[in-house]
Structures are given as structure tokens and as C-alpha cells.
Short mmCIF file of C-alpha atoms and ligand atoms in Angstrom, two decimals:
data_model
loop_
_atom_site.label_atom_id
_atom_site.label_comp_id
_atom_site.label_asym_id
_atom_site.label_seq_id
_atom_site.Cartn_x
_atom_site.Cartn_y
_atom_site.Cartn_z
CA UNK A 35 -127.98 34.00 -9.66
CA UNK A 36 -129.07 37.18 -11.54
CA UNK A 37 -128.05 40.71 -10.04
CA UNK A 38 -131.62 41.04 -8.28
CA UNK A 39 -131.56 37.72 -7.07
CA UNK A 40 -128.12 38.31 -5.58
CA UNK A 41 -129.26 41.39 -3.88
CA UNK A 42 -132.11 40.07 -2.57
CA UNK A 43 -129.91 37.08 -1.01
CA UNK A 44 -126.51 39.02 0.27
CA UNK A 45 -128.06 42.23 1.52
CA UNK A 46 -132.06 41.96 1.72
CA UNK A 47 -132.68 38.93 3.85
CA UNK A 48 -129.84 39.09 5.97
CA UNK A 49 -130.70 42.85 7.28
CA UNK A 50 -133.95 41.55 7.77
CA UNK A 51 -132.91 39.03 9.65
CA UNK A 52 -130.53 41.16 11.22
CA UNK A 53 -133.18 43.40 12.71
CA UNK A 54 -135.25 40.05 14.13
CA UNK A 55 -133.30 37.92 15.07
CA UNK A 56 -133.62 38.07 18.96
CA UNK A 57 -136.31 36.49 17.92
CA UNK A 58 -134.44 32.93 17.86
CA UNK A 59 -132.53 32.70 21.54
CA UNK A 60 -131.01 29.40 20.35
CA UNK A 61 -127.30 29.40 19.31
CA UNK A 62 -126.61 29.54 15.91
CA UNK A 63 -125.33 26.32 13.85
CA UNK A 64 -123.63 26.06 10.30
CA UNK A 65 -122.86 23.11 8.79
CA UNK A 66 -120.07 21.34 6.50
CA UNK A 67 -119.95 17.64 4.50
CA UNK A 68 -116.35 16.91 3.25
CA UNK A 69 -113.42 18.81 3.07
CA UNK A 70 -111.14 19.24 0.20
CA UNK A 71 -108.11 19.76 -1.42
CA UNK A 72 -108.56 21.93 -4.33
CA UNK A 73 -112.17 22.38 -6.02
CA UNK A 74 -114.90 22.35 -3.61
CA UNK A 75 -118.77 21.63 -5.31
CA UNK A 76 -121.55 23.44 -3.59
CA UNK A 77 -122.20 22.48 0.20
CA UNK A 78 -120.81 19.18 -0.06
CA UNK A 79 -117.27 19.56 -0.73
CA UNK A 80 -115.32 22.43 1.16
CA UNK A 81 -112.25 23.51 -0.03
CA UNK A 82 -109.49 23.79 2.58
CA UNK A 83 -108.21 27.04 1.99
CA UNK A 84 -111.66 28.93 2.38
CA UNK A 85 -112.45 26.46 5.31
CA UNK A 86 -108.91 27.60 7.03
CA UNK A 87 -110.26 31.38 6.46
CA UNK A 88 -113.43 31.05 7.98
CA UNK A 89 -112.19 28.92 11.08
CA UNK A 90 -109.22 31.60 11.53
CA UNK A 91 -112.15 34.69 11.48
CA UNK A 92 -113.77 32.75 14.14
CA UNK A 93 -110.56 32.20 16.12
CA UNK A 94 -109.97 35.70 15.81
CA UNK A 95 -113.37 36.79 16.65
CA UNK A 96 -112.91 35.08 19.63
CA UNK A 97 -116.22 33.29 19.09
CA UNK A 98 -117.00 30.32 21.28
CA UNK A 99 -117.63 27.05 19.97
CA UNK A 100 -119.48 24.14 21.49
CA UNK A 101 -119.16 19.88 21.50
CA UNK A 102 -122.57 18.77 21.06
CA UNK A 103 -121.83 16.60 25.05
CA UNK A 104 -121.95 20.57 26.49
CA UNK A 105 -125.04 21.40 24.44
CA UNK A 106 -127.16 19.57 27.54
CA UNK A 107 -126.46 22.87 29.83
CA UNK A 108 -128.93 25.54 28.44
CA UNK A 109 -126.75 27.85 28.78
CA UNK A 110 -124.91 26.65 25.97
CA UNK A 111 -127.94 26.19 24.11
CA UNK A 112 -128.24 29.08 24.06
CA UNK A 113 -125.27 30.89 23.51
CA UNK A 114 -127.19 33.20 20.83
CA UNK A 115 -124.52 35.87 20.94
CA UNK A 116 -120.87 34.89 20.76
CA UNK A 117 -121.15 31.08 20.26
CA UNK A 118 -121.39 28.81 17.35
CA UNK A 119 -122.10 25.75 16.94
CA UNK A 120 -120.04 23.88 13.96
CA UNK A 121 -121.47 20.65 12.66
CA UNK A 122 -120.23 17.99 9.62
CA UNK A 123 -122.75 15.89 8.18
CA UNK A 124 -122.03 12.26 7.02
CA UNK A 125 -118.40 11.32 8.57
CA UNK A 126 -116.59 12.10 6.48
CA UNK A 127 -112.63 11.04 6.70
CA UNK A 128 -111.69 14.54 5.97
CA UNK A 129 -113.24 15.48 8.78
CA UNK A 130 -110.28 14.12 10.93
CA UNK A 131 -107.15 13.72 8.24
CA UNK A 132 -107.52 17.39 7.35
CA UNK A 133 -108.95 19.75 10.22
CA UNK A 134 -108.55 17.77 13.79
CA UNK A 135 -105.70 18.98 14.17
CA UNK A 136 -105.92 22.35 12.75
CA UNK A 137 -109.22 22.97 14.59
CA UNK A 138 -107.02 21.70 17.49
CA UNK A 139 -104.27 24.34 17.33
CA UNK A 140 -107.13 27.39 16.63
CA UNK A 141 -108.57 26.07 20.21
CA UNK A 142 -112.31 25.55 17.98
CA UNK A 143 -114.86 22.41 18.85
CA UNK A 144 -116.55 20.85 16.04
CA UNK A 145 -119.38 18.38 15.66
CA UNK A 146 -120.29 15.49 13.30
CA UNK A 147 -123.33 13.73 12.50
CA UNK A 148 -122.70 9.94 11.30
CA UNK A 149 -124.02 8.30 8.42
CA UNK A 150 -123.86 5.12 11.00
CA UNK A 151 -123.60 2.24 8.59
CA UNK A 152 -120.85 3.80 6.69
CA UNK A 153 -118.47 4.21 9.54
CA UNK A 154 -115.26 1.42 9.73
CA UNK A 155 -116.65 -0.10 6.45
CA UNK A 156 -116.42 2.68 3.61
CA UNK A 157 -112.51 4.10 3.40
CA UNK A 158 -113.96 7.74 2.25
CA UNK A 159 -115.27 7.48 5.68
CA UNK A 160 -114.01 8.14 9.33
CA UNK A 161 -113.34 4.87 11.20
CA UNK A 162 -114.14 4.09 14.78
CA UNK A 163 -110.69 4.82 16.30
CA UNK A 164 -110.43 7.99 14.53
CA UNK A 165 -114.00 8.83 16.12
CA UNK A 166 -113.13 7.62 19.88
CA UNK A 167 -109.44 9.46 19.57
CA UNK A 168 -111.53 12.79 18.33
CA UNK A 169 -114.43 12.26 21.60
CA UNK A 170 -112.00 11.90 23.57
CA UNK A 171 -109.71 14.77 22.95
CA UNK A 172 -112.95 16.87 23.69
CA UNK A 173 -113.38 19.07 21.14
CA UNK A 174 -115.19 16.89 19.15
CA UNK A 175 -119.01 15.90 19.35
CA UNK A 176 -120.94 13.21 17.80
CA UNK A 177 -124.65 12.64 16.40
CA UNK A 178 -126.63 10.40 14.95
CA UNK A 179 -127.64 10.89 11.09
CA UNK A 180 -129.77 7.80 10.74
CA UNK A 181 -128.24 4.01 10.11
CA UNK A 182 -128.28 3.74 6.13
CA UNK A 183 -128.23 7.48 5.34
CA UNK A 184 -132.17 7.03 4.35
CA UNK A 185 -134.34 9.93 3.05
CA UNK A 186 -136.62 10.65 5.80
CA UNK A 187 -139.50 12.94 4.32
CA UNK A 188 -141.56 9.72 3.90
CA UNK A 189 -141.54 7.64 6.35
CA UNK A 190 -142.66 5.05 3.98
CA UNK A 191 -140.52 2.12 4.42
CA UNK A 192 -138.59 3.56 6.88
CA UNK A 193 -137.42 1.14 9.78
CA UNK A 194 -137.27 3.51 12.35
CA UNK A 195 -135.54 0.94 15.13
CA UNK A 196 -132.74 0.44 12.73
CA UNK A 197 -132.54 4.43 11.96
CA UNK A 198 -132.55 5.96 15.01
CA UNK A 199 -132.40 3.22 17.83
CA UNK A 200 -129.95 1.29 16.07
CA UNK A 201 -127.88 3.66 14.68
CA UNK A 202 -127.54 5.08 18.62
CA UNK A 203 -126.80 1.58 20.01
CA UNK A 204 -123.47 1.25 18.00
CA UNK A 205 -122.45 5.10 18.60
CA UNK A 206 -122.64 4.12 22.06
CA UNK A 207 -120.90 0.71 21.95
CA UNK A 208 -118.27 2.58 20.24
CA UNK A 209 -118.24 5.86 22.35
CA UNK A 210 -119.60 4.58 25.61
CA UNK A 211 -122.31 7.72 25.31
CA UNK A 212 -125.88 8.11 24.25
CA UNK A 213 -125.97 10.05 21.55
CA UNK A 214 -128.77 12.80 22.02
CA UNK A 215 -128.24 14.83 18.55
CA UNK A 216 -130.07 14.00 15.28
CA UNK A 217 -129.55 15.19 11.59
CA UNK A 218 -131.93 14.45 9.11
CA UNK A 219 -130.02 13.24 5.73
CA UNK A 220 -130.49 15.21 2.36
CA UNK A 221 -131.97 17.79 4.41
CA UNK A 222 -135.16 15.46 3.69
CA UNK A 223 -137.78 15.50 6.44
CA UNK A 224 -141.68 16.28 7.75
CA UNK A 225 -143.85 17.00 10.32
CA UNK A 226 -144.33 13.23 10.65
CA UNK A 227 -140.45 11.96 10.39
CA UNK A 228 -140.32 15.58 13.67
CA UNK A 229 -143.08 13.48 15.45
CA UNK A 230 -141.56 10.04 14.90
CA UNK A 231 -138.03 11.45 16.51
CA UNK A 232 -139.40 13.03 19.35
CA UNK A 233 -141.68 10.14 20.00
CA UNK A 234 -138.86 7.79 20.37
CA UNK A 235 -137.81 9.86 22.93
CA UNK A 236 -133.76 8.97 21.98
CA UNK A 237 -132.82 12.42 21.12
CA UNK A 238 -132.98 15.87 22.97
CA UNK A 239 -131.87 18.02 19.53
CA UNK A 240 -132.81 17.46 15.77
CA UNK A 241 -131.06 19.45 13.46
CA UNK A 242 -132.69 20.22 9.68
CA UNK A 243 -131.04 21.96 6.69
CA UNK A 244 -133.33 24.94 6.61
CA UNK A 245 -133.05 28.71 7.29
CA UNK A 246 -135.09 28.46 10.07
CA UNK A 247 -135.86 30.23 13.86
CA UNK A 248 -134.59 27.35 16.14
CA UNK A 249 -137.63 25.92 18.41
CA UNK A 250 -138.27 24.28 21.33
CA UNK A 251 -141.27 21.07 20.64
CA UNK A 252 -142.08 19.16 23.72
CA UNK A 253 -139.16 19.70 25.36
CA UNK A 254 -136.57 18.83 21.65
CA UNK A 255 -135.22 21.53 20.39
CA UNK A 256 -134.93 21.58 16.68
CA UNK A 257 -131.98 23.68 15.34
CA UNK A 258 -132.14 25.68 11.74
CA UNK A 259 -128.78 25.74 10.45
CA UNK A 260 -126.65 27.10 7.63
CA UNK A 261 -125.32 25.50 5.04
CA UNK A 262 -121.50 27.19 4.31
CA UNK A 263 -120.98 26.94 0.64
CA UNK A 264 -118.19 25.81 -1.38
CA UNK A 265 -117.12 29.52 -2.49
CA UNK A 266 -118.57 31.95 0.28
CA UNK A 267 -118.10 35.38 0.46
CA UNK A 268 -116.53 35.96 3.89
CA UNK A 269 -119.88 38.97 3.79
CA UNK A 270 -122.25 36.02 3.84
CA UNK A 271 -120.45 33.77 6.04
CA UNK A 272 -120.24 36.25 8.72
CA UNK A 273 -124.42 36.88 7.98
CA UNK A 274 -124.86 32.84 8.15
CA UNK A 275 -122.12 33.15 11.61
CA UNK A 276 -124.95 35.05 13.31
CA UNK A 277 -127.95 33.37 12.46
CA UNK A 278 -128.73 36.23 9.73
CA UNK A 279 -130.37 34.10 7.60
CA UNK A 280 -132.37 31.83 10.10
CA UNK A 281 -135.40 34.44 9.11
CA UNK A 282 -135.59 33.32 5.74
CA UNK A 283 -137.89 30.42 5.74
CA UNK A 284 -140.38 32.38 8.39
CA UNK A 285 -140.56 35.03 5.37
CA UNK A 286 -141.26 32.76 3.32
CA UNK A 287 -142.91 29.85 4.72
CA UNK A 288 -144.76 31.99 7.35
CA UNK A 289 -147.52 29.22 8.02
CA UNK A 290 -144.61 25.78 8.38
CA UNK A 291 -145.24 23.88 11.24
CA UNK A 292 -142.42 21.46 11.87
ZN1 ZN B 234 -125.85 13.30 4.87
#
């Protein structure tokens, strides 16, 4: 990133967004993939150490964090000021072997998104007893993020009863709930794959990749969320903790309709 570039992204946007953002009244959400030991790569691979920081600001902030199964209250919908909402995407073993029970001990609640197929099957993957002990300790959530991990943007030989019916029957045959949140893999989505979703009617909350202002469509809410990188400054996590950045694609995608 050259020097402009970087000042436009660290201080320009986020006081911009600082200044608007009671515009969005939905809680703010950041997201994670894997969690590492040693080198992280971008936002798929968190290193522990930095991820230990960032939880422990949190902690200390006294910021409250939310299990997707409380996100049905509004009020913790929209929890704007003082909450967070902390999601994983894919399932990621990591996500129990090396922060349930640190998130535990800080008192934090965490959420993860399922790459369905993968679950019990691929080792770099959580299985289902690691997923029903997490549920049921409570501080964990669960979502849907399609069956085979499919790119969504096209919905071009897309099975949609295997990707988001299916992939919800066997989170509940495992978990004995419905799930009602929904991440779009690769960040990859439409206004058509948005349509197909809420048509369905399975899920109440889809969740993209993008800086946007959360809305509310028919009812769904669809969540903008924050990607934490692999060596964030604690100055832009903090921005990204309160939604700083959510403005960004509104700047500069002021006519997007999804
Ligand atoms: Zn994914």
C-alpha cells in the first residue's frame, strides 16, 4: 500500500465513518478463518498471538459479545454501541483446539459459520462433537456457510436445496437447532443469490464480506462485516471494532442494491 493509499485507509475512511455511523443501528461484526501458530497470511490465517491481543482489548473494554442463538432478541441485534459480534468462517479445527478455551476464560462468545460438507470428514476441520460440546457450553454459535463451500455470485449451477436446505438439515440433526445465520463463501454473492436466501425463507441473518451499513430486507437482516487481518494494527482493529469502516462501500458504491 503506498503512503497515500495508507492514509486514505487508516485515518480517512474510518473518521468518515466515524462521524456517520449512527447511521447503521445494527451491531457490528468482524470476522476470522483459521487460527495459527506462527505466520498468519492475510484474512485467512490468524496468528495466535495478535488474536490473544485483540480478544484481551475486548475483554478489557468490557465489550459485550453475542452467540448468534441470542441474536433473535433485537435488542441484541442491535447492540450498536458496546457489543460485538465475533464470527469464524469455514470450521475450522483451530477454531476449538486453540481459542475455546481461551475465549472461555476471557468470558467472550464467538460464532462460526460451517463449510457443512467438510465437517467430521476433513481433519483440518472441526468435528461434530467438538461443535455440540462448543453449543452447548453457550458461548458458541453456529451458521450455515452453504453445503460444498460453493461460490454463490452465480447462481448458475447452484443446487440451492443442497446449499442452504441441506446444509441446515444436518446442523440441526447434529445440534438439535435450526440454524437461522448464513455466510456467503469467498465473500462471493448478488442481488439474485440475496433474493434466493430470503426466498427460502430458512434464514433470518445473511452475513457478506463487505464494508457495508447493515440492512434490514423483508424482514432478513444482512450484516456488513470486517474482515481482521493477519497483521492489524491494534488503530485499525479498534476502527473495524466499531463499525468504522462499514461506510466504505456506501462511499464508494453509493448506488449497490443488495
Ligand atoms: Zn469460507
Amino acid at each position: 500500500m503506498n503512503f497515500l493509499k495508507k492514509i486514505i485507509y487508516c485515518n480517512v475512511i474510518p473518521a468518515i465513518g466515524a462521524c456517520l455511523r449512527g447511521k447503521n443501528k445494527f451491531i457490528n461484526v468482524i470476522y476470522y478463518h483459521d487460527i495459527v501458530d506462527g505466520e498468519g497470511m492475510s484474512f485467512m490465517k490468524t496468528p495466535i498471538e495478535l488474536y490473544k491481543q485483540q480478544m484481551e482489548f475486548i475483554a478489557r473494554k468490557g465489550l459485550k459479545t453475542y452467540t448468534f442463538d441470542e441474536l433473535t432478541h433485537p435488542k441484541c441485534q442491535q447492540q450498536r454501541k458496546g457489543g460485538i459480534l465475533i464470527t469464524f468462517d469455514d470450521g475450522w479445527e483451530s477454531n476449538y483446539s486453540m481459542i475455546f478455551n481461551f475465549m472461555k476464560s476471557l468470558g467472550l462468545k464467538y460464532n462460526i459459520f460451517l463449510a457443512v460438507e467438510k465437517i467430521g470428514v476433513d481433519p483440518d476441520y472441526l468435528t461434530w462433537e467438538q461443535v455440540r460440546e462448543m453449543h452447548q457450553s453457550g458461548i458458541v454459535g453456529f451458521g450455515a456457510h452453504t453445503f460444498t463451500h460453493c461460490n454463490m455470485e452465480s447462481l448458475d449451477g447452484i443446487d440451492l436445496d443442497q446449499e442452504i436446505h441441506h446444509a441446515n438439515d444436518i446442523i440441526k440433526e447434529n445440534l438439535g437447532i435450526e440454524a437461522k445465520d448464513f455466510c456467503f463463501p469467498y465473500g462471493a454473492y448478488s442481488s439474485a443469490s440475496i433474493d434466493s436466501i430470503i426466498a427460502e425463507n430458512v434464514y433470518d441473518r445473511i452475513y457478506t464480506s463487505d464494508l457495508d451499513y447493515t440492512a434490514d430486507r423483508d424482514g432478513v437482516i444482512i450484516f456488513g462485516r470486517n474482515g481482521i487481518s493477519c497483521n492489524e494494527s491494534m488503530a485499525v482493529f479498534k476502527h473495524k471494532l466499531n463499525g468504522n469502516y462499514n461506510v466504505f462501500n456506501t462511499l464508494t458504491h453509493p448506488c449497490r442494491n443488495h
